mmCIF file of C-alpha atoms and ligand atoms in Angstrom:
data_model
loop_
_atom_site.group_PDB
_atom_site.id
_atom_site.type_symbol
_atom_site.label_atom_id
_atom_site.label_comp_id
_atom_site.label_asym_id
_atom_site.label_seq_id
_atom_site.Cartn_x
_atom_site.Cartn_y
_atom_site.Cartn_z
ATOM 1 C CA UNK N 443 146.408 -122.389 103.770
ATOM 2 C CA UNK N 444 142.802 -123.380 104.424
ATOM 3 C CA UNK N 445 141.039 -120.352 105.789
ATOM 4 C CA UNK N 446 139.953 -120.868 109.392
ATOM 5 C CA UNK N 447 136.497 -119.583 108.566
ATOM 6 C CA UNK N 448 136.037 -122.327 105.981
ATOM 7 C CA UNK N 449 137.123 -124.985 108.476
ATOM 8 C CA UNK N 450 134.713 -123.620 111.069
ATOM 9 C CA UNK N 451 131.925 -123.619 108.519
ATOM 10 C CA UNK N 452 132.745 -127.213 107.593
ATOM 11 C CA UNK N 453 132.787 -128.226 111.242
ATOM 12 C CA UNK N 454 129.094 -127.470 111.689
ATOM 13 C CA UNK N 455 127.982 -129.380 108.605
ATOM 14 C CA UNK N 456 128.408 -133.022 109.691
ATOM 15 C CA UNK N 457 126.242 -134.810 112.239
ATOM 16 C CA UNK N 458 125.924 -132.503 115.220
ATOM 17 C CA UNK N 459 126.354 -134.621 118.324
ATOM 18 C CA UNK N 460 123.410 -134.590 120.677
ATOM 19 C CA UNK N 461 123.735 -134.198 124.439
ATOM 20 C CA UNK N 462 124.009 -137.423 126.399
ATOM 21 C CA UNK N 463 125.008 -138.775 129.769
ATOM 22 C CA UNK N 464 128.001 -140.865 130.717
ATOM 23 C CA UNK N 465 125.927 -144.083 130.920
ATOM 24 C CA UNK N 466 124.815 -143.882 127.318
ATOM 25 C CA UNK N 467 126.668 -146.199 124.975
ATOM 26 C CA UNK N 468 127.198 -144.759 121.535
ATOM 27 C CA UNK N 469 126.547 -147.990 119.773
ATOM 28 C CA UNK N 470 127.222 -146.640 116.296
ATOM 29 C CA UNK N 471 130.816 -145.637 115.721
ATOM 30 C CA UNK N 472 130.858 -142.587 113.472
ATOM 31 C CA UNK N 473 133.913 -140.723 112.219
ATOM 32 C CA UNK N 474 131.629 -137.906 111.073
ATOM 33 C CA UNK N 475 130.380 -137.208 114.605
ATOM 34 C CA UNK N 476 133.666 -136.166 116.237
ATOM 35 C CA UNK N 477 133.749 -135.440 119.951
ATOM 36 C CA UNK N 478 136.684 -133.286 121.002
ATOM 37 C CA UNK N 479 139.698 -131.618 119.476
ATOM 38 C CA UNK N 480 141.775 -134.203 117.595
ATOM 39 C CA UNK N 481 138.748 -135.923 116.054
ATOM 40 C CA UNK N 482 137.261 -132.561 115.021
ATOM 41 C CA UNK N 483 140.512 -131.550 113.327
ATOM 42 C CA UNK N 484 140.522 -134.869 111.433
ATOM 43 C CA UNK N 485 136.881 -134.497 110.510
ATOM 44 C CA UNK N 486 137.453 -131.013 109.067
ATOM 45 C CA UNK N 487 140.184 -132.343 106.816
ATOM 46 C CA UNK N 488 138.072 -135.332 105.797
ATOM 47 C CA UNK N 489 135.168 -133.057 104.847
ATOM 48 C CA UNK N 490 137.504 -130.768 102.879
ATOM 49 C CA UNK N 491 138.937 -133.739 100.969
ATOM 50 C CA UNK N 492 135.457 -135.132 100.321
ATOM 51 C CA UNK N 493 134.236 -131.750 99.037
ATOM 52 C CA UNK N 494 137.202 -131.450 96.668
ATOM 53 C CA UNK N 495 136.560 -134.993 95.436
ATOM 54 C CA UNK N 496 132.865 -134.233 95.070
ATOM 55 C CA UNK N 497 133.815 -131.230 92.898
ATOM 56 C CA UNK N 498 136.024 -133.433 90.722
ATOM 57 C CA UNK N 499 133.248 -136.013 90.447
ATOM 58 C CA UNK N 500 130.678 -133.414 89.408
ATOM 59 C CA UNK N 501 132.973 -131.835 86.781
ATOM 60 C CA UNK N 502 134.186 -135.128 85.281
ATOM 61 C CA UNK N 503 130.791 -136.820 85.480
ATOM 62 C CA UNK N 504 129.069 -133.713 84.070
ATOM 63 C CA UNK N 505 131.428 -133.480 81.097
ATOM 64 C CA UNK N 506 131.014 -137.190 80.448
ATOM 65 C CA UNK N 507 127.223 -136.974 80.623
ATOM 66 C CA UNK N 508 127.243 -133.916 78.376
ATOM 67 C CA UNK N 509 129.413 -135.675 75.777
ATOM 68 C CA UNK N 510 127.303 -138.841 75.875
ATOM 69 C CA UNK N 511 124.018 -136.961 75.382
ATOM 70 C CA UNK N 512 125.193 -134.214 73.033
ATOM 71 C CA UNK N 513 127.215 -136.411 70.709
ATOM 72 C CA UNK N 514 125.114 -139.587 70.772
ATOM 73 C CA UNK N 515 124.445 -141.395 67.524
ATOM 74 C CA UNK N 516 121.514 -139.994 65.607
ATOM 75 C CA UNK N 517 119.857 -141.278 62.420
ATOM 76 C CA UNK N 518 121.306 -139.615 59.348
ATOM 77 C CA UNK N 519 124.663 -138.828 61.037
ATOM 78 C CA UNK N 520 127.575 -138.641 58.710
ATOM 79 C CA UNK N 521 129.645 -141.716 59.600
ATOM 80 C CA UNK N 522 133.091 -140.158 59.189
ATOM 81 C CA UNK N 523 135.484 -139.897 62.201
ATOM 82 C CA UNK N 524 135.565 -136.621 64.160
ATOM 83 C CA UNK N 525 138.757 -134.525 63.883
ATOM 84 C CA UNK N 526 141.621 -136.275 65.762
ATOM 85 C CA UNK N 527 143.753 -133.919 67.882
ATOM 86 C CA UNK N 528 147.323 -134.911 68.820
ATOM 87 C CA UNK N 529 149.828 -133.026 70.967
ATOM 88 C CA UNK N 530 147.711 -130.007 71.794
ATOM 89 C CA UNK N 531 149.695 -128.111 74.441
ATOM 90 C CA UNK N 532 146.554 -126.419 75.774
ATOM 91 C CA UNK N 533 144.710 -129.707 76.314
ATOM 92 C CA UNK N 534 147.773 -131.466 77.774
ATOM 93 C CA UNK N 535 148.209 -128.634 80.279
ATOM 94 C CA UNK N 536 144.506 -128.605 81.098
ATOM 95 C CA UNK N 537 144.532 -132.239 82.221
ATOM 96 C CA UNK N 538 147.877 -132.266 84.008
ATOM 97 C CA UNK N 539 148.188 -128.943 85.831
ATOM 98 C CA UNK N 540 144.839 -128.889 87.716
ATOM 99 C CA UNK N 541 145.227 -132.487 88.993
ATOM 100 C CA UNK N 542 148.753 -131.667 90.213
ATOM 101 C CA UNK N 543 147.458 -128.584 92.004
ATOM 102 C CA UNK N 544 144.648 -130.607 93.566
ATOM 103 C CA UNK N 545 147.097 -133.251 94.810
ATOM 104 C CA UNK N 546 149.358 -130.539 96.249
ATOM 105 C CA UNK N 547 146.435 -128.929 98.076
ATOM 106 C CA UNK N 548 145.315 -132.319 99.462
ATOM 107 C CA UNK N 549 148.872 -133.182 100.536
ATOM 108 C CA UNK N 550 149.410 -129.839 102.266
ATOM 109 C CA UNK N 551 146.037 -129.984 104.027
ATOM 110 C CA UNK N 552 146.790 -133.517 105.242
ATOM 111 C CA UNK N 553 150.320 -132.623 106.373
ATOM 112 C CA UNK N 554 148.950 -129.670 108.274
ATOM 113 C CA UNK N 555 146.386 -131.869 110.021
ATOM 114 C CA UNK N 556 148.992 -134.477 110.947
ATOM 115 C CA UNK N 557 151.203 -131.721 112.367
ATOM 116 C CA UNK N 558 148.342 -130.097 114.208
ATOM 117 C CA UNK N 559 147.485 -133.354 115.998
ATOM 118 C CA UNK N 560 151.018 -134.686 116.552
ATOM 119 C CA UNK N 561 152.470 -131.384 117.762
ATOM 120 C CA UNK N 562 149.440 -130.188 119.704
ATOM 121 C CA UNK N 563 150.353 -128.345 122.867
ATOM 122 C CA UNK N 564 148.620 -130.185 125.674
ATOM 123 C CA UNK N 565 147.113 -127.511 127.900
ATOM 124 C CA UNK N 566 144.871 -127.657 130.927
ATOM 125 C CA UNK N 567 145.176 -130.434 133.447
ATOM 126 C CA UNK N 568 146.000 -133.564 131.439
ATOM 127 C CA UNK N 569 145.177 -137.079 132.561
ATOM 128 C CA UNK N 570 147.974 -139.527 131.796
ATOM 129 C CA UNK N 571 147.069 -143.011 130.641
ATOM 130 C CA UNK N 572 149.335 -145.823 129.533
ATOM 131 C CA UNK N 573 147.707 -148.379 127.257
ATOM 132 C CA UNK N 574 149.344 -151.710 126.585
ATOM 133 C CA UNK N 575 147.935 -154.050 123.972
ATOM 134 C CA UNK N 576 147.752 -157.750 124.806
ATOM 135 C CA UNK N 577 146.234 -160.620 122.854
ATOM 136 C CA UNK N 578 143.231 -159.902 123.199
ATOM 137 C CA UNK N 579 142.652 -157.192 125.750
ATOM 138 C CA UNK N 580 143.854 -153.749 126.788
ATOM 139 C CA UNK N 581 145.891 -153.030 129.887
ATOM 140 C CA UNK N 582 145.105 -149.520 131.139
ATOM 141 C CA UNK N 583 147.357 -147.751 133.619
ATOM 142 C CA UNK N 584 147.126 -144.308 135.198
ATOM 143 C CA UNK N 585 150.704 -143.871 136.457
ATOM 144 C CA UNK N 586 150.054 -140.607 138.324
ATOM 145 C CA UNK N 587 146.885 -141.918 139.966
ATOM 146 C CA UNK N 588 148.368 -145.347 140.665
ATOM 147 C CA UNK N 589 145.464 -147.177 139.009
ATOM 148 C CA UNK N 590 145.598 -150.337 136.911
ATOM 149 C CA UNK N 591 142.539 -151.577 135.066
ATOM 150 C CA UNK N 592 141.599 -153.100 131.729
ATOM 151 C CA UNK N 593 139.497 -152.542 128.628
ATOM 152 C CA UNK N 594 137.400 -149.685 130.010
ATOM 153 C CA UNK N 595 139.168 -146.342 130.029
ATOM 154 C CA UNK N 596 137.609 -143.710 132.270
ATOM 155 C CA UNK N 597 138.360 -140.086 131.441
ATOM 156 C CA UNK N 598 136.886 -136.753 132.490
ATOM 157 C CA UNK N 599 134.945 -134.671 129.979
ATOM 158 C CA UNK N 600 136.540 -131.474 128.678
ATOM 159 C CA UNK N 601 134.425 -128.372 129.072
ATOM 160 C CA UNK N 602 134.880 -125.252 127.012
ATOM 161 C CA UNK N 603 137.544 -123.262 128.855
ATOM 162 C CA UNK N 604 138.438 -126.208 131.101
ATOM 163 C CA UNK N 605 140.096 -128.792 128.836
ATOM 164 C CA UNK N 606 141.144 -132.120 130.360
ATOM 165 C CA UNK N 607 143.194 -133.659 127.569
ATOM 166 C CA UNK N 608 144.059 -137.320 127.983
ATOM 167 C CA UNK N 609 147.681 -138.014 127.144
ATOM 168 C CA UNK N 610 148.152 -141.590 126.105
ATOM 169 C CA UNK N 611 151.307 -143.625 125.892
ATOM 170 C CA UNK N 612 150.791 -146.737 123.808
ATOM 171 C CA UNK N 613 152.789 -149.931 123.889
ATOM 172 C CA UNK N 614 152.333 -153.652 123.368
ATOM 173 C CA UNK N 615 153.166 -156.742 125.386
ATOM 174 C CA UNK N 616 153.196 -159.120 122.427
ATOM 175 C CA UNK N 617 152.286 -158.308 118.814
ATOM 176 C CA UNK N 618 151.264 -155.144 116.983
ATOM 177 C CA UNK N 619 147.779 -153.854 117.860
ATOM 178 C CA UNK N 620 145.885 -150.752 116.791
ATOM 179 C CA UNK N 621 143.867 -148.398 118.999
ATOM 180 C CA UNK N 622 140.836 -146.725 117.474
ATOM 181 C CA UNK N 623 137.852 -144.968 118.998
ATOM 182 C CA UNK N 624 136.415 -143.288 115.899
ATOM 183 C CA UNK N 625 134.610 -140.405 117.643
ATOM 184 C CA UNK N 626 137.674 -139.417 119.655
ATOM 185 C CA UNK N 627 140.700 -139.570 117.352
ATOM 186 C CA UNK N 628 142.191 -141.511 114.457
ATOM 187 C CA UNK N 629 144.031 -144.807 114.748
ATOM 188 C CA UNK N 630 147.295 -145.315 116.574
ATOM 189 C CA UNK N 631 149.677 -148.247 116.566
ATOM 190 C CA UNK N 632 150.702 -150.231 119.626
ATOM 191 C CA UNK N 633 154.088 -151.696 118.816
ATOM 192 C CA UNK N 634 156.213 -153.928 121.084
ATOM 193 C CA UNK N 635 159.357 -152.121 122.250
ATOM 194 C CA UNK N 636 158.067 -148.701 121.210
ATOM 195 C CA UNK N 637 156.190 -145.904 122.921
ATOM 196 C CA UNK N 638 153.703 -144.031 120.794
ATOM 197 C CA UNK N 639 152.066 -140.866 122.058
ATOM 198 C CA UNK N 640 148.398 -140.214 121.455
ATOM 199 C CA UNK N 641 145.735 -137.959 122.916
ATOM 200 C CA UNK N 642 142.013 -137.434 123.104
ATOM 201 C CA UNK N 643 139.959 -134.610 124.545
ATOM 202 C CA UNK N 644 136.303 -135.701 124.554
ATOM 203 C CA UNK N 645 133.844 -132.843 124.954
ATOM 204 C CA UNK N 646 130.658 -134.837 125.589
ATOM 205 C CA UNK N 647 129.981 -137.478 128.254
ATOM 206 C CA UNK N 648 129.112 -140.941 127.022
ATOM 207 C CA UNK N 649 130.557 -144.387 126.415
ATOM 208 C CA UNK N 650 132.518 -144.542 123.193
ATOM 209 C CA UNK N 651 133.334 -147.896 121.673
ATOM 210 C CA UNK N 652 136.657 -148.764 120.139
ATOM 211 C CA UNK N 653 138.397 -151.649 118.425
ATOM 212 C CA UNK N 654 141.763 -153.141 117.745
ATOM 213 C CA UNK N 655 142.566 -152.240 114.144
ATOM 214 C CA UNK N 656 145.448 -154.602 113.433
ATOM 215 C CA UNK N 657 144.875 -158.321 112.912
ATOM 216 C CA UNK N 658 146.599 -159.736 115.988
ATOM 217 C CA UNK N 659 145.195 -163.254 116.210
ATOM 218 C CA UNK N 660 141.991 -165.293 116.391
ATOM 219 C CA UNK N 661 140.184 -162.981 118.830
ATOM 220 C CA UNK N 662 141.313 -159.727 117.226
ATOM 221 C CA UNK N 663 137.700 -158.827 116.439
ATOM 222 C CA UNK N 664 136.768 -159.258 120.110
ATOM 223 C CA UNK N 665 139.565 -157.048 121.378
ATOM 224 C CA UNK N 666 137.044 -154.362 122.218
ATOM 225 C CA UNK N 667 137.476 -151.287 124.324
ATOM 226 C CA UNK N 668 135.323 -148.533 125.661
ATOM 227 C CA UNK N 669 136.132 -145.025 126.719
ATOM 228 C CA UNK N 670 133.851 -143.831 129.504
ATOM 229 C CA UNK N 671 133.712 -140.043 129.383
ATOM 230 C CA UNK N 672 132.221 -138.696 132.592
ATOM 231 C CA UNK N 673 131.951 -135.466 134.565
ATOM 232 C CA UNK N 674 135.094 -134.528 136.519
ATOM 233 C CA UNK N 675 133.217 -135.413 139.734
ATOM 234 C CA UNK N 676 132.293 -138.867 138.501
ATOM 235 C CA UNK N 677 135.824 -139.393 137.234
ATOM 236 C CA UNK N 678 137.256 -138.495 140.649
ATOM 237 C CA UNK N 679 134.775 -140.864 142.304
ATOM 238 C CA UNK N 680 135.785 -143.648 139.953
ATOM 239 C CA UNK N 681 139.485 -142.946 140.594
ATOM 240 C CA UNK N 682 138.979 -142.994 144.372
ATOM 241 C CA UNK N 683 137.145 -146.316 144.079
ATOM 242 C CA UNK N 684 139.961 -147.789 141.978
ATOM 243 C CA UNK N 685 142.586 -146.606 144.468
ATOM 244 C CA UNK N 686 140.908 -148.276 147.429
ATOM 245 C CA UNK N 687 142.388 -151.549 148.618
ATOM 246 C CA UNK N 688 140.090 -154.427 147.630
ATOM 247 C CA UNK N 689 137.298 -155.390 149.985
ATOM 248 C CA UNK N 690 138.045 -158.386 152.172
ATOM 249 C CA UNK N 691 134.743 -160.133 152.607
ATOM 250 C CA UNK N 692 135.041 -163.123 154.988
ATOM 251 C CA UNK N 693 131.925 -164.773 153.483
ATOM 252 C CA UNK N 694 133.769 -165.493 150.229
ATOM 253 C CA UNK N 695 136.836 -167.114 151.775
ATOM 254 C CA UNK N 696 136.177 -170.351 149.838
ATOM 255 C CA UNK N 697 136.303 -168.505 146.532
ATOM 256 C CA UNK N 698 139.448 -166.656 147.536
ATOM 257 C CA UNK N 699 141.109 -169.973 148.341
ATOM 258 C CA UNK N 700 139.906 -171.550 145.061
ATOM 259 C CA UNK N 701 141.298 -168.562 143.169
ATOM 260 C CA UNK N 702 144.694 -169.033 144.791
ATOM 261 C CA UNK N 703 144.882 -172.827 144.575
ATOM 262 C CA UNK N 704 143.919 -172.870 140.887
ATOM 263 C CA UNK N 705 146.856 -170.560 140.069
ATOM 264 C CA UNK N 706 144.533 -167.811 138.821
ATOM 265 C CA UNK N 707 147.002 -165.436 140.428
ATOM 266 C CA UNK N 708 149.828 -166.406 138.121
ATOM 267 C CA UNK N 709 148.038 -164.502 135.345
ATOM 268 C CA UNK N 710 145.858 -162.031 137.257
ATOM 269 C CA UNK N 711 146.640 -159.472 139.900
ATOM 270 C CA UNK N 712 144.416 -158.756 142.881
ATOM 271 C CA UNK N 713 146.014 -156.151 145.142
ATOM 272 C CA UNK N 714 146.485 -157.199 148.741
ATOM 273 C CA UNK N 715 146.675 -160.914 147.862
ATOM 274 C CA UNK N 716 149.391 -163.205 146.556
ATOM 275 C CA UNK N 717 147.883 -162.932 143.069
ATOM 276 C CA UNK N 718 150.274 -160.788 141.097
ATOM 277 C CA UNK N 719 150.266 -162.108 137.522
ATOM 278 C CA UNK N 720 150.341 -159.645 134.649
ATOM 279 C CA UNK N 721 149.532 -161.910 131.709
ATOM 280 C CA UNK N 722 145.783 -161.315 132.130
ATOM 281 C CA UNK N 723 143.776 -158.296 133.238
ATOM 282 C CA UNK N 724 144.112 -156.868 136.762
ATOM 283 C CA UNK N 725 141.043 -157.946 138.753
ATOM 284 C CA UNK N 726 141.485 -155.776 141.871
ATOM 285 C CA UNK N 727 138.329 -153.780 141.072
ATOM 286 C CA UNK N 728 136.829 -156.215 138.613
ATOM 287 C CA UNK N 729 133.230 -155.292 139.414
ATOM 288 C CA UNK N 730 133.807 -151.692 138.350
ATOM 289 C CA UNK N 731 133.859 -152.980 134.777
ATOM 290 C CA UNK N 732 130.679 -153.435 132.787
ATOM 291 C CA UNK N 733 132.004 -156.082 130.427
ATOM 292 C CA UNK N 734 133.928 -159.354 130.438
ATOM 293 C CA UNK N 735 136.661 -160.629 128.175
ATOM 294 C CA UNK N 736 137.463 -157.209 126.647
ATOM 295 C CA UNK N 737 133.880 -156.350 125.813
ATOM 296 C CA UNK N 738 132.820 -159.785 124.606
ATOM 297 C CA UNK N 739 129.878 -160.050 127.058
ATOM 298 C CA UNK N 740 128.189 -158.039 129.825
ATOM 299 C CA UNK N 741 129.759 -158.620 133.231
ATOM 300 C CA UNK N 742 126.887 -160.497 134.857
ATOM 301 C CA UNK N 743 126.488 -163.747 136.835
ATOM 302 C CA UNK N 744 125.634 -165.997 133.912
ATOM 303 C CA UNK N 745 128.465 -164.791 131.711
ATOM 304 C CA UNK N 746 130.955 -164.799 134.557
ATOM 305 C CA UNK N 747 130.140 -168.414 135.391
ATOM 306 C CA UNK N 748 130.311 -169.385 131.732
ATOM 307 C CA UNK N 749 133.669 -167.660 131.494
ATOM 308 C CA UNK N 750 134.996 -169.469 134.564
ATOM 309 C CA UNK N 751 133.778 -172.842 133.271
ATOM 310 C CA UNK N 752 135.517 -172.317 129.940
ATOM 311 C CA UNK N 753 136.563 -168.930 128.521
ATOM 312 C CA UNK N 754 136.688 -170.542 125.079
ATOM 313 C CA UNK N 755 132.873 -170.669 125.003
ATOM 314 C CA UNK N 756 132.537 -166.889 124.931
ATOM 315 C CA UNK N 757 135.885 -166.100 123.341
ATOM 316 C CA UNK N 758 137.252 -168.999 121.298
ATOM 317 C CA UNK N 759 140.983 -168.583 120.799
ATOM 318 C CA UNK N 760 141.549 -166.333 123.803
ATOM 319 C CA UNK N 761 144.649 -167.146 125.821
ATOM 320 C CA UNK N 762 142.858 -168.129 129.045
ATOM 321 C CA UNK N 763 142.412 -171.907 129.172
ATOM 322 C CA UNK N 764 139.528 -173.736 130.817
ATOM 323 C CA UNK N 765 140.695 -174.238 134.412
ATOM 324 C CA UNK N 766 138.581 -177.411 134.804
ATOM 325 C CA UNK N 767 136.792 -176.016 137.835
ATOM 326 C CA UNK N 768 133.881 -177.950 139.264
ATOM 327 C CA UNK N 769 130.455 -176.338 139.670
ATOM 328 C CA UNK N 770 131.024 -175.522 143.350
ATOM 329 C CA UNK N 771 134.359 -173.842 142.582
ATOM 330 C CA UNK N 772 132.770 -171.824 139.770
ATOM 331 C CA UNK N 773 130.091 -170.596 142.176
ATOM 332 C CA UNK N 774 132.603 -169.808 144.923
ATOM 333 C CA UNK N 775 135.007 -167.932 142.651
ATOM 334 C CA UNK N 776 132.087 -166.033 141.115
ATOM 335 C CA UNK N 777 130.974 -164.993 144.606
ATOM 336 C CA UNK N 778 134.531 -163.902 145.400
ATOM 337 C CA UNK N 779 135.014 -161.932 142.188
ATOM 338 C CA UNK N 780 131.697 -160.183 142.788
ATOM 339 C CA UNK N 781 133.087 -158.683 145.979
ATOM 340 C CA UNK N 782 135.930 -157.008 144.091
ATOM 341 C CA UNK N 783 134.294 -153.615 143.884
HETATM 342 CU CU1 CUA R 1729 144.805 -156.586 118.958
HETATM 343 CU CU2 CUA R 1729 143.865 -156.949 116.833
#
């Protein structure tokens, strides 16, 4: 019902995204700078709705302004009331029929957009990702690639003619969470006991920031995520790195022992060791991640040691308790974790 040509015209109006590389963090989240199919479809509808509303605003505001100026009180006016009109069919129709038509157009345009995104035929060579919300971090699984990671979702960029849609299955391990990366698609729910399907198809490399959109507890606001969109080559390199067994560096044996004896492994998994917990993020390739604590701080020495001393310093209310490690243990575990490439 909306002519394609109009949609295409609208698509070029909002902020045209500039070229960038996969290391560049898009620090400003912007729904009007869509990157890839589902977000572009949403943006077109949003612009259409805004234009219709702008039209209504101009007409109503214009008439109001006209009436205020034209019929303002002037000296020497005759003070009698203007003619009072009741039950004029023409006027009643004029202010009921157009609004109804406008609402119908908006509803149909929205329904069409919802259908277009929900029922989209996934073509090309899709990447499958399972995302499970936890208080307060994201478990990220690539079932076909046999990769488990957290908080940072790597996906290949889609080129014109070579789409690599990312098919997402969303679930939750505890309470309801919401997944939203504004440049890539709208919001989706993560509900315990349910599987919701979602997809993105980013067309420009870069790091896109996302949030949890449903209040899920004290660290809801620090349940951050990032989608790393990279060239297919870089994505394959990343995947190969994630599939490798973890490095076994004999120089960090003390840290490995500390990790095991302090029951870190009852919450965290490190492949090839006895640590197989699933309550916290998988740490097998921990150093491939740029951030700590679901985006709360950069993954560097100082923050890592602070985190190990007491996670509540960086992320008050997170579910990892202070493990009461002494300074030597903190140093040894830090050294060990830093070998997990
Ligand atoms: Cu998870 Cu808010």
